[in-house]
C-alpha atoms as a PDB file:
ATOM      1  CA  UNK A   1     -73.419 -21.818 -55.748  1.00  0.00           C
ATOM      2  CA  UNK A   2     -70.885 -19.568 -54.205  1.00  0.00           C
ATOM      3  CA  UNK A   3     -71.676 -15.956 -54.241  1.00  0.00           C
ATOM      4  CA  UNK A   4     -69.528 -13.782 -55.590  1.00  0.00           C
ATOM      5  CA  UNK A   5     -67.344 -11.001 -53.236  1.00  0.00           C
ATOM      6  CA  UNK A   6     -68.257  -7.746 -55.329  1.00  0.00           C
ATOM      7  CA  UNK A   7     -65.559  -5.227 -55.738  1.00  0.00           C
ATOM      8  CA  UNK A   8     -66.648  -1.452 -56.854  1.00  0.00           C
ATOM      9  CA  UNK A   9     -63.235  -0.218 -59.300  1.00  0.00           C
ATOM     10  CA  UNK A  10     -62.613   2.775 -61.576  1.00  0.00           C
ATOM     11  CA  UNK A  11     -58.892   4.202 -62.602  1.00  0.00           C
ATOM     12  CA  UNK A  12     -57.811   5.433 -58.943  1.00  0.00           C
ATOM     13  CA  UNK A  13     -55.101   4.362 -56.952  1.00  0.00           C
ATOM     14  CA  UNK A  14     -57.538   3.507 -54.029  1.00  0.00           C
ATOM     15  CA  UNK A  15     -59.959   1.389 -56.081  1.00  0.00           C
ATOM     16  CA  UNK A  16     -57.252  -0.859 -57.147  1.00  0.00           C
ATOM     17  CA  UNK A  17     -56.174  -1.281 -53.565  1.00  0.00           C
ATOM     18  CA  UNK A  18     -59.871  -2.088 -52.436  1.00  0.00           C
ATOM     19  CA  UNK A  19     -59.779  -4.849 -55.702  1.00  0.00           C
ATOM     20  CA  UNK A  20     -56.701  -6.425 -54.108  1.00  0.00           C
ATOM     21  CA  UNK A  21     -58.384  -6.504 -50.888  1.00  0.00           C
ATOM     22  CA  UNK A  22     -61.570  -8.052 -52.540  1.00  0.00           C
ATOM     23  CA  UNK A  23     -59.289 -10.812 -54.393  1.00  0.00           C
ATOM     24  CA  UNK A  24     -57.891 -11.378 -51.316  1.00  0.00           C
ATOM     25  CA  UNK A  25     -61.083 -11.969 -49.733  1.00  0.00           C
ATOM     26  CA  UNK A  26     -62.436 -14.246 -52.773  1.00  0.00           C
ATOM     27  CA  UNK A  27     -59.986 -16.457 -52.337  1.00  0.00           C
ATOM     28  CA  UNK A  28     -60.318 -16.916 -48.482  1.00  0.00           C
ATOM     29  CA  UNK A  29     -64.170 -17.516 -48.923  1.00  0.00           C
ATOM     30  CA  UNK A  30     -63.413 -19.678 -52.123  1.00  0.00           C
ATOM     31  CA  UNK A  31     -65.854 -17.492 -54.289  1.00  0.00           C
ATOM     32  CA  UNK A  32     -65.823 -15.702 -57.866  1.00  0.00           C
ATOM     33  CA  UNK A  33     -64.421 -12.018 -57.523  1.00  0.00           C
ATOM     34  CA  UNK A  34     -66.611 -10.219 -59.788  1.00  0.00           C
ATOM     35  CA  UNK A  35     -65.451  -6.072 -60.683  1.00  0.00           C
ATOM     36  CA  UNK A  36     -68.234  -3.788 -60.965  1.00  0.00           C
ATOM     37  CA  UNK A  37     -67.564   0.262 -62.660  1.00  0.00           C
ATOM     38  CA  UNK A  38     -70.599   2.460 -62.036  1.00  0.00           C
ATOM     39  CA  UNK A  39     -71.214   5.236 -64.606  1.00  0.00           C
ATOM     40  CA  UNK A  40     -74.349   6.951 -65.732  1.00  0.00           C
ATOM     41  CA  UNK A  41     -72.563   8.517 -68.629  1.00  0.00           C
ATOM     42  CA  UNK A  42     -72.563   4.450 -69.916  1.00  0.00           C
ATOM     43  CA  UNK A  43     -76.249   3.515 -70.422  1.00  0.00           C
ATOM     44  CA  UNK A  44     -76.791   7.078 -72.614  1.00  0.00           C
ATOM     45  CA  UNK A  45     -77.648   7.526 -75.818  1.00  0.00           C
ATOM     46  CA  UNK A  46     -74.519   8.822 -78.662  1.00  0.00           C
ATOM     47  CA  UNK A  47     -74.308  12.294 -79.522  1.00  0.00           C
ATOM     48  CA  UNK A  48     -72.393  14.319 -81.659  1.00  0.00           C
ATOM     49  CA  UNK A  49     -69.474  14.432 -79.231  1.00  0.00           C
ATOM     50  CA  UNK A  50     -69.427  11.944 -76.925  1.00  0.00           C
ATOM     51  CA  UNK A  51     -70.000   8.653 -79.127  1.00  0.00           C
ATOM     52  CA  UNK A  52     -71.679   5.791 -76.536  1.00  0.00           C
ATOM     53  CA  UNK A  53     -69.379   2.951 -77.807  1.00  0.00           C
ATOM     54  CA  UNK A  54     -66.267   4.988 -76.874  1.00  0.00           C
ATOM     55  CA  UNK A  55     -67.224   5.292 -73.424  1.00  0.00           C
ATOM     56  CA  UNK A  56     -67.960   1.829 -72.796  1.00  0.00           C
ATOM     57  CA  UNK A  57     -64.766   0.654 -74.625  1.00  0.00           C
ATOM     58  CA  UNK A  58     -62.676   2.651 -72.392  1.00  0.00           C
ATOM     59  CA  UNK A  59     -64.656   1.403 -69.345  1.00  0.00           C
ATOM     60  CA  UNK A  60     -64.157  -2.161 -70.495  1.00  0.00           C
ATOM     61  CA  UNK A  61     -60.538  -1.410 -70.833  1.00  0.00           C
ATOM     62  CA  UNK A  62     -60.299  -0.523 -67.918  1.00  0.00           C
ATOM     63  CA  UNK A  63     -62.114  -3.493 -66.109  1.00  0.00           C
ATOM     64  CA  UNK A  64     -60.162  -5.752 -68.557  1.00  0.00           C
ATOM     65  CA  UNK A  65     -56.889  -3.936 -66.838  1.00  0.00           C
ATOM     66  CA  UNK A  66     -57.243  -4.350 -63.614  1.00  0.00           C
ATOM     67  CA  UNK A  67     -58.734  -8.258 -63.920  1.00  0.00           C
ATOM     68  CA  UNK A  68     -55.722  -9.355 -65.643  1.00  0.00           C
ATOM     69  CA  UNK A  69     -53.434  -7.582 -62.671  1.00  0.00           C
ATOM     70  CA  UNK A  70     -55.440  -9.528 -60.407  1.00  0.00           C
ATOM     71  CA  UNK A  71     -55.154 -12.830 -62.202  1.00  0.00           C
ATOM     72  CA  UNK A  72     -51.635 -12.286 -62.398  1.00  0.00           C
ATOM     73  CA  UNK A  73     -51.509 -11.717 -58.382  1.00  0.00           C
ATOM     74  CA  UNK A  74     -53.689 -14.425 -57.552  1.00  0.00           C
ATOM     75  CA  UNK A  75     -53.815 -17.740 -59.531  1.00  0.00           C
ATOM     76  CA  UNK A  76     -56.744 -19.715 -59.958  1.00  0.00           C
ATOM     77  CA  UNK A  77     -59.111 -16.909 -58.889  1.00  0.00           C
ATOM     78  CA  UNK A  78     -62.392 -16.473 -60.867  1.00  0.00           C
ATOM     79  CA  UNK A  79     -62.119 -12.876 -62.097  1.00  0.00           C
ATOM     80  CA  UNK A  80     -64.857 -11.297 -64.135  1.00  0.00           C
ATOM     81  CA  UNK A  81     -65.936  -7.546 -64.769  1.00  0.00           C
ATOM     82  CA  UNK A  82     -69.494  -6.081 -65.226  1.00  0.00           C
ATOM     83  CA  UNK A  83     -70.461  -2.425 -66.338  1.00  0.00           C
ATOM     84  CA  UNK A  84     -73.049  -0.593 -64.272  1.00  0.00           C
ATOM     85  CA  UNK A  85     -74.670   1.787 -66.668  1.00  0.00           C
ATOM     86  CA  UNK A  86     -76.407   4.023 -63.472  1.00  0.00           C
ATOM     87  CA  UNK A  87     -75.277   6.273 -60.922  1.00  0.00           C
ATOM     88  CA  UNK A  88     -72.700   4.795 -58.608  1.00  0.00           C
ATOM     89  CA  UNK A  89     -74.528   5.680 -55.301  1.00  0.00           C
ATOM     90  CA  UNK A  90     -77.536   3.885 -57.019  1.00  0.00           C
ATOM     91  CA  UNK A  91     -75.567   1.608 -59.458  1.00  0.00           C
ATOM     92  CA  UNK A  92     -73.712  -0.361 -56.952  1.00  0.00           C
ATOM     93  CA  UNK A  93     -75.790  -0.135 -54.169  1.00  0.00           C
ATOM     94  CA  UNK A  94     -78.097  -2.478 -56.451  1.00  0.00           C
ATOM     95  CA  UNK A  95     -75.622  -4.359 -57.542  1.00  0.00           C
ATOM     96  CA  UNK A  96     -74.586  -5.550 -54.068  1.00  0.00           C
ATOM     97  CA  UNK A  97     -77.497  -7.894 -53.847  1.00  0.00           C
ATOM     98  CA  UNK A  98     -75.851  -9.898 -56.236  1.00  0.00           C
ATOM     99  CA  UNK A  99     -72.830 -10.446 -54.303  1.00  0.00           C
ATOM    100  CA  UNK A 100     -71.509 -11.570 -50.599  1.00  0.00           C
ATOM    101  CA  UNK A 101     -69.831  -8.032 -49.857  1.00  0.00           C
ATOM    102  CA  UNK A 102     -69.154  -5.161 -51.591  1.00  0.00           C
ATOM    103  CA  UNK A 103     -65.710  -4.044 -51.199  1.00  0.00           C
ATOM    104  CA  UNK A 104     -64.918  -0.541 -52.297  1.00  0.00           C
ATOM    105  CA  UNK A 105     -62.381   2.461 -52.084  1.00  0.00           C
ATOM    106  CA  UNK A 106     -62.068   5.421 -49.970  1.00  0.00           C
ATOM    107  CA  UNK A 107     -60.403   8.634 -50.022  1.00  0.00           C
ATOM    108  CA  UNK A 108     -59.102  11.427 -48.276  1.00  0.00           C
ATOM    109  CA  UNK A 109     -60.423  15.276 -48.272  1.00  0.00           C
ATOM    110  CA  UNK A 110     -58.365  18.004 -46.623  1.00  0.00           C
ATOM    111  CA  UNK A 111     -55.704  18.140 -44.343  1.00  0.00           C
ATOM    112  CA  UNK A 112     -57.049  15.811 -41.615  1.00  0.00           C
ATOM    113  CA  UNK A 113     -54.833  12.999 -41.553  1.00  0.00           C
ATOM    114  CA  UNK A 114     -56.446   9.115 -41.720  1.00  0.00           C
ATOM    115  CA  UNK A 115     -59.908  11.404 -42.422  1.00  0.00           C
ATOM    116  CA  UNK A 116     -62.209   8.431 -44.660  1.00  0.00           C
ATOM    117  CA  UNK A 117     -64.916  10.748 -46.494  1.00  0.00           C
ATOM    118  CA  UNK A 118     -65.970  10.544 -50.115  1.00  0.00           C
ATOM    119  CA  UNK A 119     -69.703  10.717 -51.137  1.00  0.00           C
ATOM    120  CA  UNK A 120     -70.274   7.313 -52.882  1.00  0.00           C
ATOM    121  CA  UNK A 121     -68.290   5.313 -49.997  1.00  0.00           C
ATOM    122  CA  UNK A 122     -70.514   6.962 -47.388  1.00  0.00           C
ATOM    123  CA  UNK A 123     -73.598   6.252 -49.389  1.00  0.00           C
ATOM    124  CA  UNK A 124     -73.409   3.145 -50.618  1.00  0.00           C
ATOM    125  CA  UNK A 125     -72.306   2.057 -47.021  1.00  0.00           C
ATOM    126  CA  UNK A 126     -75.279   3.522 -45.746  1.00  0.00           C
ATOM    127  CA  UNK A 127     -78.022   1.968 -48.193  1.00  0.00           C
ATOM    128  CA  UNK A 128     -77.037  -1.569 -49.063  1.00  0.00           C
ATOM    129  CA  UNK A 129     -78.268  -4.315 -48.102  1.00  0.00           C
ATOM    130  CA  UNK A 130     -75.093  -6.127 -48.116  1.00  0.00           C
ATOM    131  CA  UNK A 131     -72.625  -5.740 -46.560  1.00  0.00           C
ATOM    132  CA  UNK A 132     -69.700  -3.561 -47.318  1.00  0.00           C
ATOM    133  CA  UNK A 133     -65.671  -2.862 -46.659  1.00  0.00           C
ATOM    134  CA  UNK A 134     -64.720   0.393 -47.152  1.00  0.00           C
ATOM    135  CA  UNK A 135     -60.616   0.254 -47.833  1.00  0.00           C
ATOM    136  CA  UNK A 136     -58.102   2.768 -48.448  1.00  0.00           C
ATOM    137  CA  UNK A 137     -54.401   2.608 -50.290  1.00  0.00           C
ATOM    138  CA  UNK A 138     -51.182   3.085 -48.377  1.00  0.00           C
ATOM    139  CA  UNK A 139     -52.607   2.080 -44.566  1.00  0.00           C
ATOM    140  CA  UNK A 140     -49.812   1.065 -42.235  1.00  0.00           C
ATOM    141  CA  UNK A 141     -49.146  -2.740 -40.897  1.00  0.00           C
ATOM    142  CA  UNK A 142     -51.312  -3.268 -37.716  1.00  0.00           C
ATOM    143  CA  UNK A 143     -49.290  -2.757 -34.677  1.00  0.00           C
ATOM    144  CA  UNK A 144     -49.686  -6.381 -33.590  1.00  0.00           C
ATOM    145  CA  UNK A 145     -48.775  -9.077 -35.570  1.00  0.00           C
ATOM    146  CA  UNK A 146     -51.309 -11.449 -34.459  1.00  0.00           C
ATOM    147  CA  UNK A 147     -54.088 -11.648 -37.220  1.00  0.00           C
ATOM    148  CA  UNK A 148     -57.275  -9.530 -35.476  1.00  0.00           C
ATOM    149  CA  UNK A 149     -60.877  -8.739 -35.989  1.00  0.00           C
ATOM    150  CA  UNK A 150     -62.271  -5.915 -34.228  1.00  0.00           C
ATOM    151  CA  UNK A 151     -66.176  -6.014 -33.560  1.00  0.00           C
ATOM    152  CA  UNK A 152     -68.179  -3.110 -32.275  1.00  0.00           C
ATOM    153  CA  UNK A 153     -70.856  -4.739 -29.394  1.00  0.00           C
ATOM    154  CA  UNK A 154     -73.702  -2.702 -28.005  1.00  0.00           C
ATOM    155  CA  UNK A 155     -74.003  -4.699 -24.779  1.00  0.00           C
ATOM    156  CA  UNK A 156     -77.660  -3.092 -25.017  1.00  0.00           C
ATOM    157  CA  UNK A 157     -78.709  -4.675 -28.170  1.00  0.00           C
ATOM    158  CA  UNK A 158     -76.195  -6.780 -29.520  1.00  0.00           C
ATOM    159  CA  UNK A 159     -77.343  -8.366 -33.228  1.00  0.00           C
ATOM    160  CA  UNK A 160     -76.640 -11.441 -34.400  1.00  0.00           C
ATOM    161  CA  UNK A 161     -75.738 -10.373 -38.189  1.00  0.00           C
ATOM    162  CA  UNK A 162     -72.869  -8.075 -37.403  1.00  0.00           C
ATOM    163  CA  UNK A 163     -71.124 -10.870 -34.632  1.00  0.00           C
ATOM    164  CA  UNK A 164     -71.687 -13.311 -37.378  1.00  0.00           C
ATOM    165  CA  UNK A 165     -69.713 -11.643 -39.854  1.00  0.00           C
ATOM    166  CA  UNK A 166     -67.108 -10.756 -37.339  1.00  0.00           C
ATOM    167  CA  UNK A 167     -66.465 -14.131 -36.168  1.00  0.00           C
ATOM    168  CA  UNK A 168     -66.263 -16.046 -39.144  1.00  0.00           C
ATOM    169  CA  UNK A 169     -64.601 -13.266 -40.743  1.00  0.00           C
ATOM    170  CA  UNK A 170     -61.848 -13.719 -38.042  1.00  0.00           C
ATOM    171  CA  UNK A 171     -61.987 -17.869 -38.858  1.00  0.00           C
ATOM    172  CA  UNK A 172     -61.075 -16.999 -42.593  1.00  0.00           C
ATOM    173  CA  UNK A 173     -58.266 -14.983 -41.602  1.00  0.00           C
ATOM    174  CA  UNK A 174     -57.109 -17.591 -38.242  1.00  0.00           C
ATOM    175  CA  UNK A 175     -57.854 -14.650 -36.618  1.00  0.00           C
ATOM    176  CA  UNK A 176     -58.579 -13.432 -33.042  1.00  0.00           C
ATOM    177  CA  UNK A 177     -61.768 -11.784 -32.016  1.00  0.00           C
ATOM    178  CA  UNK A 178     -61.836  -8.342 -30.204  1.00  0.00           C
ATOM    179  CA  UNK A 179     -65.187  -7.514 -28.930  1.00  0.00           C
ATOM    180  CA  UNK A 180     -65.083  -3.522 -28.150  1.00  0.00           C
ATOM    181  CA  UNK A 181     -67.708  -2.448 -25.963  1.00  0.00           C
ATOM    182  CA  UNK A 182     -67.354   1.202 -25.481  1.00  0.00           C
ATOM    183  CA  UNK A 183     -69.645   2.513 -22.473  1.00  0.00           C
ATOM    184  CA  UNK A 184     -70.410   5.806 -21.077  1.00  0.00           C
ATOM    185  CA  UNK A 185     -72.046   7.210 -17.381  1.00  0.00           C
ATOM    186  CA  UNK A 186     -75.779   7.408 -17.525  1.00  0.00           C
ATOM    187  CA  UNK A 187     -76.949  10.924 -18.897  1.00  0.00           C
ATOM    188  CA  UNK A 188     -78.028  11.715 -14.812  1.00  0.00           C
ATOM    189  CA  UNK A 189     -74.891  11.783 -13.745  1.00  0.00           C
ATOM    190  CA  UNK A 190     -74.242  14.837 -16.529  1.00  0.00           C
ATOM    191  CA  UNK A 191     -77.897  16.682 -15.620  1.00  0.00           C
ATOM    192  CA  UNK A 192     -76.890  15.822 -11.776  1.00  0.00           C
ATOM    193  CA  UNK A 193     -73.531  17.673 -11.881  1.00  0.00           C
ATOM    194  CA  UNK A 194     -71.139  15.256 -10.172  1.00  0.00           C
ATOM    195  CA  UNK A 195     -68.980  12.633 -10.391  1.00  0.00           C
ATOM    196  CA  UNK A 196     -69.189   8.482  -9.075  1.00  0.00           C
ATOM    197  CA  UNK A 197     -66.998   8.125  -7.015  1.00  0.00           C
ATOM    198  CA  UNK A 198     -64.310   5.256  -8.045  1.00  0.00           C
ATOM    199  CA  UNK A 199     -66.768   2.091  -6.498  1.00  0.00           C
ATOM    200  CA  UNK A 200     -69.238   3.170  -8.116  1.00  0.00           C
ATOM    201  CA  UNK A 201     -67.487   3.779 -11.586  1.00  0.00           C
ATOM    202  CA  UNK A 202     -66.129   0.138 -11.287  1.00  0.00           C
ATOM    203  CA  UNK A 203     -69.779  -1.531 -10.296  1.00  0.00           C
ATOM    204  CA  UNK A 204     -70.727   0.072 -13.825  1.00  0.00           C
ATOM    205  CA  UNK A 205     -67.530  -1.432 -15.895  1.00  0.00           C
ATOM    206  CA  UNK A 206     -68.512  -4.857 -13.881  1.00  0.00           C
ATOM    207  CA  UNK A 207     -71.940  -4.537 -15.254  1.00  0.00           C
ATOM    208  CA  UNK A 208     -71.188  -3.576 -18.880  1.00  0.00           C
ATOM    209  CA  UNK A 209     -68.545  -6.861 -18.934  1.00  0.00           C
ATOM    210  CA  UNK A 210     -71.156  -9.180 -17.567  1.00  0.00           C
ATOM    211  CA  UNK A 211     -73.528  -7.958 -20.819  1.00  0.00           C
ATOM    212  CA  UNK A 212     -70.337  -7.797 -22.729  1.00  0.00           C
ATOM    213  CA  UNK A 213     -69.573 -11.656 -21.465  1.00  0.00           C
ATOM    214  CA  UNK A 214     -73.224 -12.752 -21.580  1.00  0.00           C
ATOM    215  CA  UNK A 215     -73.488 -11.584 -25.174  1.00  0.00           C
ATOM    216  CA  UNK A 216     -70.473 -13.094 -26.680  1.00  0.00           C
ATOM    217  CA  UNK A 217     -70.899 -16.841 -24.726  1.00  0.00           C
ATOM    218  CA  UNK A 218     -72.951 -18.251 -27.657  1.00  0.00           C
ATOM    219  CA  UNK A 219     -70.020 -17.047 -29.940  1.00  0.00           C
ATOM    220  CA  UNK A 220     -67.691 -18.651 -28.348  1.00  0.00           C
ATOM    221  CA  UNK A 221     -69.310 -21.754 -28.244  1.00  0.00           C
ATOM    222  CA  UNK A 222     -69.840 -21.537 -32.407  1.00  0.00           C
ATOM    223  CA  UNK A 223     -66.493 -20.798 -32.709  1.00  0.00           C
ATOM    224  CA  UNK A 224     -64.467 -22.709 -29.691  1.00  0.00           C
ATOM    225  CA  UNK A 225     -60.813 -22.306 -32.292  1.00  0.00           C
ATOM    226  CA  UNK A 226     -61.033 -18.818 -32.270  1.00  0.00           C
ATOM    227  CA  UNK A 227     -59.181 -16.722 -29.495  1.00  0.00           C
ATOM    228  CA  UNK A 228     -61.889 -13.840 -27.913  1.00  0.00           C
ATOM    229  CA  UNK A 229     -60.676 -10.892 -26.110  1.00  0.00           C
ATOM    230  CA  UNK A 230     -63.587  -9.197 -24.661  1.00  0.00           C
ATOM    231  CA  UNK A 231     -62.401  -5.301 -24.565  1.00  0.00           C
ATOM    232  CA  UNK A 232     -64.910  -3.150 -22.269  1.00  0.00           C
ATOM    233  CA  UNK A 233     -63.591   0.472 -22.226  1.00  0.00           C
ATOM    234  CA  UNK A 234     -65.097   4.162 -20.976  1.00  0.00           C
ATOM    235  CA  UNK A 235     -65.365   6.532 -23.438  1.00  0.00           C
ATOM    236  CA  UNK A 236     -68.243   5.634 -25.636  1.00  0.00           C
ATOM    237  CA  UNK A 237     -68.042   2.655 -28.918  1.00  0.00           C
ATOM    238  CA  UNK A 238     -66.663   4.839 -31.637  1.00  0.00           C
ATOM    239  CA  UNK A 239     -63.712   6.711 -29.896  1.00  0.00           C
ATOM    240  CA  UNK A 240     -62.914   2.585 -28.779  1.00  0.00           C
ATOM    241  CA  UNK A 241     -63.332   1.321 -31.726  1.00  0.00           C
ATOM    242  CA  UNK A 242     -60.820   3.506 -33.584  1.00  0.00           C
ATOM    243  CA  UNK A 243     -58.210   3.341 -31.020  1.00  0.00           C
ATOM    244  CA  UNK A 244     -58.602  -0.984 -31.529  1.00  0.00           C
ATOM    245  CA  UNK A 245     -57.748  -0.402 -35.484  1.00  0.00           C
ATOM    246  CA  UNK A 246     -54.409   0.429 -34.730  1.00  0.00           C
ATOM    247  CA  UNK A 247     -53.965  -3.328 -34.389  1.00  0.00           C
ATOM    248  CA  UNK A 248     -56.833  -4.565 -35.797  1.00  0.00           C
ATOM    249  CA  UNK A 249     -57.027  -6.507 -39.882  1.00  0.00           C
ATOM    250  CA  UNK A 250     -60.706  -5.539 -40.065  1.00  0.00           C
ATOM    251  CA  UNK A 251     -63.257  -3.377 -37.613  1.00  0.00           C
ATOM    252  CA  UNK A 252     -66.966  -4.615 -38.321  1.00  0.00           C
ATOM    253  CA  UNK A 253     -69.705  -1.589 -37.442  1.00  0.00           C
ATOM    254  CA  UNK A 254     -73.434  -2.325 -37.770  1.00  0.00           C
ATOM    255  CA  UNK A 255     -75.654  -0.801 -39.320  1.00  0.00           C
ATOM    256  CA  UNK A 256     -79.473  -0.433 -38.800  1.00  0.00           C
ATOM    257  CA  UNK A 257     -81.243  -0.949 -41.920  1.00  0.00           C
ATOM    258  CA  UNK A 258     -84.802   1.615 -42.192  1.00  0.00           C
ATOM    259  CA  UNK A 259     -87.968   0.857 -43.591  1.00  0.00           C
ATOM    260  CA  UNK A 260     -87.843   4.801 -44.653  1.00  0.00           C
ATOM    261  CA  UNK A 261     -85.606   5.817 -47.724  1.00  0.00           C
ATOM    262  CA  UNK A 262     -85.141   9.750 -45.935  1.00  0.00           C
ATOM    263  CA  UNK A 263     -81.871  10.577 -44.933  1.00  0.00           C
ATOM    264  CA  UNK A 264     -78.667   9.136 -43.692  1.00  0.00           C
ATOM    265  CA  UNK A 265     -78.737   5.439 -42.759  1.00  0.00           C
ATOM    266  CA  UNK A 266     -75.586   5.748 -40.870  1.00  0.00           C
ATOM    267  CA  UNK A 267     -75.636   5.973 -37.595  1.00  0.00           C
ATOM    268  CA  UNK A 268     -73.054   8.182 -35.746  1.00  0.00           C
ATOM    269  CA  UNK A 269     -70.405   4.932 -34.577  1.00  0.00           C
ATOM    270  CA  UNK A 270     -70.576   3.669 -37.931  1.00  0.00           C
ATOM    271  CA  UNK A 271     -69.831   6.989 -39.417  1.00  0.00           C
ATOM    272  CA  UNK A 272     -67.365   7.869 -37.216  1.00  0.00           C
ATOM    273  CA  UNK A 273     -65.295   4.731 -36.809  1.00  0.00           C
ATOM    274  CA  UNK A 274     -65.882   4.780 -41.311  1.00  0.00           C
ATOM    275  CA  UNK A 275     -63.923   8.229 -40.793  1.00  0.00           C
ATOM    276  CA  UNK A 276     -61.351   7.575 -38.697  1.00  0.00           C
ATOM    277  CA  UNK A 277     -60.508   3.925 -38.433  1.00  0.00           C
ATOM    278  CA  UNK A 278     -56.938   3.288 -39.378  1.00  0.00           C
ATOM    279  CA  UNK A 279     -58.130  -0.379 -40.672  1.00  0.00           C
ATOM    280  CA  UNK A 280     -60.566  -1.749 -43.395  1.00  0.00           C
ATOM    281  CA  UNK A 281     -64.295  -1.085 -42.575  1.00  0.00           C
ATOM    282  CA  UNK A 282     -67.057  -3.608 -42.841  1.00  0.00           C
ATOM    283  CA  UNK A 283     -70.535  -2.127 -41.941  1.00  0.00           C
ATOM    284  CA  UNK A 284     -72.894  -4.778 -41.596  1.00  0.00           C
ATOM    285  CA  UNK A 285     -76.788  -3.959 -42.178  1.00  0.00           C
ATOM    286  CA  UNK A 286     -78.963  -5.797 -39.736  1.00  0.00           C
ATOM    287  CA  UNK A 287     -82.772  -5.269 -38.455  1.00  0.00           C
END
C-alpha cells in the first residue's frame, strides 16, 4: 500500500500553499494526501472557558476546509485530515513516520527579503525521520522553463538517500537533474597566506568534477531518461545551492540524522540553503 504524502496545515496563507504543493505531489506519486493540524491545546481537558469540543470542532473545520478546496483542485485525489493533539514540533515530527514526506509551510521574519525562518519549519526539518519540503506562498516562476531538480553533492561523502530522492523526484516531475557541488581551497592555503596560482586553482576544480562525475555515474545509469547537468562551482555548497534555485522546481539538502537528541540537527548547508533558497526545500535525513 501506497504511503501517504503528509501535509502539516493550519489557517495561514502559507500552509495552504504548502497543501497545494503536497496535492500536487500526491498525485505525481499516485498516493493518499493525508492533512495533519498540530495543537496541544486539542488533547486537553475542558474548563470553564475554553470548552475541549469547541476547539476540536473548529480544528476539524478547518481541515474539512481546506480538503474540500483541494478536492475541488484536484479530482480523484484521496484527501483525508487527521488532528494531532501534541505540540507541533513534537506532533508532526511523529506523525511523519506515517507518511512518504512531510510537506509544510514557511514564513518570513523581518525585513530580509526571501529570509525562510519560523521555529516549527526549522525543527521539524531538523528531527524527522522523513523527509520533508519546506514551501512558501507567493515564490516567483523559476527562471528556466525546463522542469529542474537541484541536488546538493558532497563529492566527499556523497549518500545514497538524498541522490535517491533527487533523482526520482526529478522522474516524477520529467525533470532534469542538477548536481551542485560547491567546493572551497583547502584551509592551508588560508593559514599559509597566499593564493594558487590559476593552474593550480583549475587542477582542484578538475579534481572536485572527477568526484563530482564518479559519484553521479551509478545515477545515471538508474535513471538513463533523465537529463544530468553536473554543476561544480567555487564558493562552498550552500552559497551554490541558492544561486541554482533561481531556476530550480525543488533543491534537495541532506541531512545527517544523530543518535543524540541535544541540539540542532541541521547542519549549516541545510540551514542555510532552508533560509535562503528561492525554491521548495526537501531535506532528506540519511546515516
Amino acid at each position: 500500500m501506497t504511503r501517504p504524502v503528509l501535509a502539516a496545515v493550519d489557517a495561514s496563507v502559507r500552509s495552504r500553499a504548502a497543501a497545494h504543493w503536497a496535492a500536487q505531489e500526491a498525485g505525481r506519486r499516485g498516493a493518499p494526501l493525508r492533512l495533519l493540524h498540530a495543537w496541544p491545546y486539542l488533547g486537553r481537558k475542558a474548563n470553564d472557558l475554553v470548552k475541549a469540543e469547541d476547539l476540536e470542532g473548529g480544528a476539524r473545520a478547518m481541515l474539512d476546509d481546506v480538503a474540500k478546496e483541494l478536492t475541488a483542485a484536484y479530482p480523484g485525489l484521496d484527501v483525508s485530515g487527521e488532528l494531532v493533539p501534541d505540540a507541533a514540533i513534537d506532533g508532526l515530527t511523529a506523525a511523519a513516520e506515517q507518511g512518504e514526506l512531510l510537506v509544510i509551510g514557511t514564513r518570513g521574519l523581518g525585513g530580509f527579503r526571501g529570509l525562510l525562518v519560523g521555529s516549527v519549519s526549522l525543527g521539524v526539518a531538523g528531527r524527522s525521520a522523513t523527509p520533508v519540503v519546506l514551501v512558501r506562498e507567493g515564490r516567483p516562476d523559476p527562471v528556466s522553463h525546463e522542469p529542474e531538480v537541484a541536488v546538493g553533492l558532497d563529492a566527499l561523502d556523497p549518500d545514497d538517500a538524498v541522490l535517491e530522492f533527487a533523482f526520482e523526484a526529478a522522474r516524477l516531475r520529467g525533470a532534469r537533474v542538477r548536481v551542485v557541488h560547491g567546493w572551497e581551497l583547502p584551509p592551508a592555503y588560508g593559514y599559509a597566506g597566499w593564493i594558487p596560482v590559476e593552474t593550480e586553482q583549475q587542477e582542484l576544480g578538475a579534481l572536485a568534477a572527477g568526484m563530482v562525475a564518479e559519484a553521479v555515474t551509478p545515477w545515471r545509469e538508474k535513471y538513463p531518461r533523465t537529463l544530468v547537468l553536473e554543476d561544480v562551482r567555487t564558493g562552498g555548497g550552500a552559497a551554490a545551492l541558492v544561486e541554482a534555485s533561481g531556476q530550480a522546481d525543488l533543491v534537495v539538502v541532506g541531512r545527517r540524522r544523530r543518535t543524540l537528541g541535544l541540539g540542532s540537527k541541521l547542519g549549516s548547508v541545510a540551514h542555510a540553503v532552508i533560509h535562503h533558497a528561492q525554491s521548495p526545500v526537501a531535506v532528506v535525513p540519511h546515516d
